[in-house]
Short mmCIF file of C-alpha atoms in Angstrom, two decimals:
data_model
loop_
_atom_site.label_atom_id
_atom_site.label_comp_id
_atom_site.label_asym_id
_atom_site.label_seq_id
_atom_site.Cartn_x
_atom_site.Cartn_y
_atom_site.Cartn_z
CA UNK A 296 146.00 42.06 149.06
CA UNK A 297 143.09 40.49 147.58
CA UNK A 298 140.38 38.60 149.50
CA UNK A 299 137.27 37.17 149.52
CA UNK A 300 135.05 36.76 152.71
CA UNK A 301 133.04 33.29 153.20
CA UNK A 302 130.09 33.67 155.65
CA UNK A 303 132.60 36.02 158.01
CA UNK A 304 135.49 33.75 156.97
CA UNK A 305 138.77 35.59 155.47
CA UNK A 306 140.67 34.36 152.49
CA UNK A 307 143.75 35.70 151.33
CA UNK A 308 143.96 35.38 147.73
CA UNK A 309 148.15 36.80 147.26
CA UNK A 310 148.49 32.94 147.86
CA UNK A 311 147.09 31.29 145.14
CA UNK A 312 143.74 29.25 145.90
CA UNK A 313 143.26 26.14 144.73
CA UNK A 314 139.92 25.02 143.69
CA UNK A 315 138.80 21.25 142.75
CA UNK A 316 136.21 20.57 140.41
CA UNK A 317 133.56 17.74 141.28
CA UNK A 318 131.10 17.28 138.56
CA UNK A 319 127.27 15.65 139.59
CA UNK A 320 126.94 15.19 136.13
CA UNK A 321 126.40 11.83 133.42
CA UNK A 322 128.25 13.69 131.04
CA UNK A 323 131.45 15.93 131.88
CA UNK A 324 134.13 15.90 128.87
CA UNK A 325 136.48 14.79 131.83
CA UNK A 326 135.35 10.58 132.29
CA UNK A 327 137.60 10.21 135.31
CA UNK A 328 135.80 13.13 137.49
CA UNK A 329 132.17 10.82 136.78
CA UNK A 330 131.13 10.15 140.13
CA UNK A 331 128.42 7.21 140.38
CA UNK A 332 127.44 7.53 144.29
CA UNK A 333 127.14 9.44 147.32
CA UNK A 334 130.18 7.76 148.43
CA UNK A 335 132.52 8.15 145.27
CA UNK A 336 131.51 11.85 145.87
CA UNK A 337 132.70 11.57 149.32
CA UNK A 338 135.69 9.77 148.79
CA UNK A 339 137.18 12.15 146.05
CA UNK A 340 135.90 15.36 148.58
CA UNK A 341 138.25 13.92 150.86
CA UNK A 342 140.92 13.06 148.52
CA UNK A 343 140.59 16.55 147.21
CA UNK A 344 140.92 18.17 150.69
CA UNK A 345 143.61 15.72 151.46
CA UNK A 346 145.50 17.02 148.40
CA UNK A 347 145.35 20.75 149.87
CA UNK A 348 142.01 21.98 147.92
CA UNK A 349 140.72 25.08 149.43
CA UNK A 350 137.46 25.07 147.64
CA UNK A 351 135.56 22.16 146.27
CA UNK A 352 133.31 23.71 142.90
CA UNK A 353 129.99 21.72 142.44
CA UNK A 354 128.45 21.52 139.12
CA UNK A 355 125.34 19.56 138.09
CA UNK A 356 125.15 21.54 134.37
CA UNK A 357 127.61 20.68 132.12
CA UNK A 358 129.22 23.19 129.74
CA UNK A 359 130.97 21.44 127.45
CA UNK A 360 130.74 22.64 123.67
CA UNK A 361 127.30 21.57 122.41
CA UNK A 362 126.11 20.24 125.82
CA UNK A 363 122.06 20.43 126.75
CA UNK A 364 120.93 22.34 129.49
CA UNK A 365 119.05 20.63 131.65
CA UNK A 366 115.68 21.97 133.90
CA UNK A 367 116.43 24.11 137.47
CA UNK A 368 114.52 21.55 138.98
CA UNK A 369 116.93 18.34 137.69
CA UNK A 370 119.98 20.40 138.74
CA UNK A 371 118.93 20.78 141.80
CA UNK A 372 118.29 17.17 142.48
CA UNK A 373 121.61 16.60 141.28
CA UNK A 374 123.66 18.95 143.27
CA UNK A 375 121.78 19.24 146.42
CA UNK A 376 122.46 16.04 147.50
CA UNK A 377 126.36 16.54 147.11
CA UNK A 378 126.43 19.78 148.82
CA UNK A 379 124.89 18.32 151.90
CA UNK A 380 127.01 15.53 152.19
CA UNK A 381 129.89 17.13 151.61
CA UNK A 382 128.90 20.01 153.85
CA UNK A 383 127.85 17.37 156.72
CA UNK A 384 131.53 15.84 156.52
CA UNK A 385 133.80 18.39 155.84
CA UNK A 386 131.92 21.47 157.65
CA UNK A 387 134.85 23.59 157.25
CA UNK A 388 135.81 23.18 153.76
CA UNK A 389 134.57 26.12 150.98
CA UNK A 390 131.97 24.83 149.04
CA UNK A 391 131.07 26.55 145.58
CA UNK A 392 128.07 26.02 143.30
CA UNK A 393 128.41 25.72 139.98
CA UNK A 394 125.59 27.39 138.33
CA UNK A 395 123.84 29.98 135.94
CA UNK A 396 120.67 29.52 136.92
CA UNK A 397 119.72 32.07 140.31
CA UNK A 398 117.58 29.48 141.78
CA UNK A 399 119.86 26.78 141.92
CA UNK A 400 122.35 29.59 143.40
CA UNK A 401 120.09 30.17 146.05
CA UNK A 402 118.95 26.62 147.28
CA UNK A 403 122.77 25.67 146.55
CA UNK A 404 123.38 28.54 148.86
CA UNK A 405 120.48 27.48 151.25
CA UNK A 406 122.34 24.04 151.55
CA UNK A 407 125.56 25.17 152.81
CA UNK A 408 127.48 26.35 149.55
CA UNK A 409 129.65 29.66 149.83
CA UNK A 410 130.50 30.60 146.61
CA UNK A 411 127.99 31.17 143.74
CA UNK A 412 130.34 30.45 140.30
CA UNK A 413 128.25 31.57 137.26
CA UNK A 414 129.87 30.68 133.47
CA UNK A 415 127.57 33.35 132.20
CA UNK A 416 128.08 36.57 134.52
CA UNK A 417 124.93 37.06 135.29
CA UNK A 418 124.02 37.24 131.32
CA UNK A 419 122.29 33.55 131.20
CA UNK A 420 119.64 34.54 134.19
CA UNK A 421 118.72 38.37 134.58
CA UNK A 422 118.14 37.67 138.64
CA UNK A 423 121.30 36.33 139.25
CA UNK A 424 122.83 39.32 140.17
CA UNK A 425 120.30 41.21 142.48
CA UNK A 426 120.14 37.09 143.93
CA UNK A 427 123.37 37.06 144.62
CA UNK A 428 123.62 40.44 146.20
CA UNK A 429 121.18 39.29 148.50
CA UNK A 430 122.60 35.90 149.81
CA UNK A 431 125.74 38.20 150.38
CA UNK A 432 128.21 35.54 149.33
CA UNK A 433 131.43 35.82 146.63
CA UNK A 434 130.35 35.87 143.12
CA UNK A 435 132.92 34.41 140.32
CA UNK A 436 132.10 36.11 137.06
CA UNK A 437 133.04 33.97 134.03
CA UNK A 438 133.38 35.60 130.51
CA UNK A 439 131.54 33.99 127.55
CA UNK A 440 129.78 34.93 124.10
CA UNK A 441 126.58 33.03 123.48
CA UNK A 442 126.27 30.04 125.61
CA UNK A 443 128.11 26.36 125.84
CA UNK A 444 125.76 25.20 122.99
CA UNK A 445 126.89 28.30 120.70
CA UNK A 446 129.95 29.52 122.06
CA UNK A 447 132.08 28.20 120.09
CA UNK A 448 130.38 30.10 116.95
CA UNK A 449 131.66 33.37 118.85
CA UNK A 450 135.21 33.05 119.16
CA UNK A 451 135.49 36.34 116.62
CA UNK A 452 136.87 39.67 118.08
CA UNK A 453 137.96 42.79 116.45
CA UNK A 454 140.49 43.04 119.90
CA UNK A 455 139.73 40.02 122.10
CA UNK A 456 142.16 41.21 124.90
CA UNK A 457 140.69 44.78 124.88
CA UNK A 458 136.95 43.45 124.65
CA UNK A 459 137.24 40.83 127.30
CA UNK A 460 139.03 43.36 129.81
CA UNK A 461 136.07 45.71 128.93
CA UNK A 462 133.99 43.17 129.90
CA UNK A 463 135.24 42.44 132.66
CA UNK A 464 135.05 46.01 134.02
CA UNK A 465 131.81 46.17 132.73
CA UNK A 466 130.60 43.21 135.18
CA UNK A 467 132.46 44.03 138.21
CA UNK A 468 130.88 47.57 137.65
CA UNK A 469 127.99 45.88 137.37
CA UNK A 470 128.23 43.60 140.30
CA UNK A 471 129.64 46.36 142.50
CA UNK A 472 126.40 48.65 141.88
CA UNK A 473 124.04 45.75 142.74
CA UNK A 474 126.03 45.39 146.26
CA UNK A 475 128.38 42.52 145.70
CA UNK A 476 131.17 42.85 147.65
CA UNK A 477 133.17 39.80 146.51
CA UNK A 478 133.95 39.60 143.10
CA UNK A 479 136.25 37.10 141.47
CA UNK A 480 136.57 37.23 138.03
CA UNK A 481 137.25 33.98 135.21
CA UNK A 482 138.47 35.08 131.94
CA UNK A 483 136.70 32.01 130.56
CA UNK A 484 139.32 29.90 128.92
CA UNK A 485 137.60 27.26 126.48
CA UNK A 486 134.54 29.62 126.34
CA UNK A 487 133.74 31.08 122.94
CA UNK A 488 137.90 30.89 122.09
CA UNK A 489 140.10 29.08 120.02
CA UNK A 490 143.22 26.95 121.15
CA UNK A 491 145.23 30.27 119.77
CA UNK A 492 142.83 32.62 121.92
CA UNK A 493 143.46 30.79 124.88
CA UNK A 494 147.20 30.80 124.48
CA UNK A 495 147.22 34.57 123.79
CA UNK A 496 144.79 35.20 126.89
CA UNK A 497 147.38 33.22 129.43
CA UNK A 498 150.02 34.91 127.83
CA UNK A 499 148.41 38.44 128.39
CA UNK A 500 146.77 36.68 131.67
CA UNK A 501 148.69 40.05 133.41
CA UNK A 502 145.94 42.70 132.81
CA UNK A 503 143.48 41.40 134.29
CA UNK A 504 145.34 42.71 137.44
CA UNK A 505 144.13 46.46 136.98
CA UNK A 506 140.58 44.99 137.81
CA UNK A 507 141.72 44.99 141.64
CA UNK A 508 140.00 41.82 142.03
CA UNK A 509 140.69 38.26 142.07
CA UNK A 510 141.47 36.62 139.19
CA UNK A 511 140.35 32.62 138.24
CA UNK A 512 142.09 30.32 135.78
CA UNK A 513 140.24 27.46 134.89
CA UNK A 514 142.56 25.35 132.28
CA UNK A 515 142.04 22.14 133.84
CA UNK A 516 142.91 18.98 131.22
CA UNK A 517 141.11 21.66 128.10
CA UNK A 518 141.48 20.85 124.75
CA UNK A 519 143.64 23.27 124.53
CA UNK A 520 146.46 21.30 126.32
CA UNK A 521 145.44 17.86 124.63
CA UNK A 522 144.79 18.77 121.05
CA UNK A 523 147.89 20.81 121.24
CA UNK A 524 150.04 18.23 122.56
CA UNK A 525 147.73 15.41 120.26
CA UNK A 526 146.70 13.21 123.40
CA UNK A 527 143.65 11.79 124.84
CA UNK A 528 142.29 13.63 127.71
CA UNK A 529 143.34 11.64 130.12
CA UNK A 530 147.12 12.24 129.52
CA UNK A 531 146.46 15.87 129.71
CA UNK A 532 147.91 16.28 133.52
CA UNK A 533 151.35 17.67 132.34
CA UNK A 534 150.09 19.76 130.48
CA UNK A 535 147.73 20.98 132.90
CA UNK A 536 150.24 21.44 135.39
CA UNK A 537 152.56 23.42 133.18
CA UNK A 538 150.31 25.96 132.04
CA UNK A 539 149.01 26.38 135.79
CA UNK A 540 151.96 27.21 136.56
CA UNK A 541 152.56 29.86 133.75
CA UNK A 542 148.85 30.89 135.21
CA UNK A 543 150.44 31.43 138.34
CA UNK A 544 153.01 33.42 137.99
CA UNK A 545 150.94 35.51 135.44
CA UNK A 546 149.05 36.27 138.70
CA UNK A 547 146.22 34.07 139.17
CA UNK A 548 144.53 33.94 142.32
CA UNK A 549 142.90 30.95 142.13
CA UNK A 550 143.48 27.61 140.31
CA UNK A 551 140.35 25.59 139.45
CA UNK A 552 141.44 21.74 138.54
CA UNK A 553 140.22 17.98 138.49
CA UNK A 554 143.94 17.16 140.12
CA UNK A 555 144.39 19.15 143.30
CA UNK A 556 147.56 17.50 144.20
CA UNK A 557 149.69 18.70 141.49
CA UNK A 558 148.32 21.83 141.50
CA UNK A 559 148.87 22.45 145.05
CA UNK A 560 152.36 20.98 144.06
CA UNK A 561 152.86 23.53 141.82
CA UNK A 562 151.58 26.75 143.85
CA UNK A 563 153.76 25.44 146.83
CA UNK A 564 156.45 25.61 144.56
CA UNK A 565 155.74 29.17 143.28
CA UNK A 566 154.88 30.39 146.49
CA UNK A 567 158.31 29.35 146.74
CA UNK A 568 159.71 32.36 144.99
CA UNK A 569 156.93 34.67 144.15
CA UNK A 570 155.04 34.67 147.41
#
């Protein structure tokens, strides 16, 4: 069984998690996750947690390909405020933060978020690690080459399957020796891949089992799913949901979406038979 403990809370991760994505950002590829006010943030927290989300994932720094990063102090003022609301009227709902940066992870943490989720793995800020060992919360390692603004110039492996896995050990390593307990690690679909990579990754999605840790899948409305199937993003739910589901029963832990519903759909349907 794998689990993850939020301040004292257990979660049992052998039934799939699923996470929803709410972005406090003027710029996320996905238009229909834009929130404009404290109360559209509100209102789609409690659609979210309607729809069965088990952890709401904060992010005030986009990643997309080519985005700019934006100053600690301007990513806190954007995520802050969402935390605490959404902390003040859901108190029992798992809150992530969204961040690379280890202040943000703290004052995120400071505010009443549970999960630190770092894109980089600890690679884009050299105290995230030791910052994160100290606040004693999970950790979700991501795997990327270069960052959102060059990743996509570092989609070349000799082996991607074999250097990503070693990666991943590497990290958890890593994270173990600095005293994380909770680990959770994201293969990084999207990041520093191509649409072929990605495929090949959720078709191998399997190994990442002998890491004995929980494993993320974050394929939510990519352009893998819409430039494959040649639609707009916005007609990229089906897709979503059907390579969840492969994601699923490839043995991911936790789902991380902008549409909780039909993932939460879909892992009540696989818990069905594979749970």
């Amino acid at each position: 069984m794998y689990s993850i403990n939020c301040r004292g809370k257990i979660y049992d991760t052998s039934s799939p998690l699923i996470m929803g994505i709410i972005n406090a950002t003027p710029d996320s590829f996905y238009e229909g996750h834009l929130q404009k006010s404290n109360d559209d943030i509100l209102r789609l927290a409690e659609k979210m947690i309607g729809d069965g989300a088990d952890i709401l994932d904060i992010g005030g720094q986009s990643s997309r390909p080519g985005s700019d990063f934006i100053p600690a102090e301007e990513e806190m003022n954007r995520v802050m405020p969402v935390i605490k609301i959404i902390r003040n009227a859901f108190p029992k709902i798992v809150i992530s933060i969204d961040s690379f940066n280890s202040a943000v992870a703290a004052k995120a943490i400071e505010s009443g978020a549970d999960i630190v989720n770092d894109i980089s793995g600890g690679n884009m800020d050299e105290a995230m690690i030791l910052t994160v060992a100290k606040l004693k919360v999970p950790y979700i390692c991501m795997h990327m080459k270069g960052t959102p603004q060059t990743m996509q110039q570092h989609a070349h492996y000799e082996n991607m399957l074999t250097e990503i896995l070693d990666y991943c050990i590497q990290r958890v390593s890593v994270c173990r020796a600095a005293g994380i307990n909770d680990i959770i690690i994201d293969p990084g679909f999207g990041f520093s891949k191509t649409i072929d990579q990605n495929f090949l990754l959720l078709k191998s999605f399997k190994i990442f089992r002998a890491l004995g840790v929980p494993v993320l899948a974050g394929l939510s409305r990519k352009s893998t799913i819409y430039k494959t199937l040649d639609v707009d993003v916005k007609d990229s739910l089906n897709g979503t949901t059907v390579l969840n589901t492969i994601a699923l029963m490839n043995g991911a832990n936790i789902l991380r979406v902008h549409d909780v519903k039909e993932a939460k759909q879909a892992q009540l349907l696989y818990s069905k038979i594979y749970v």
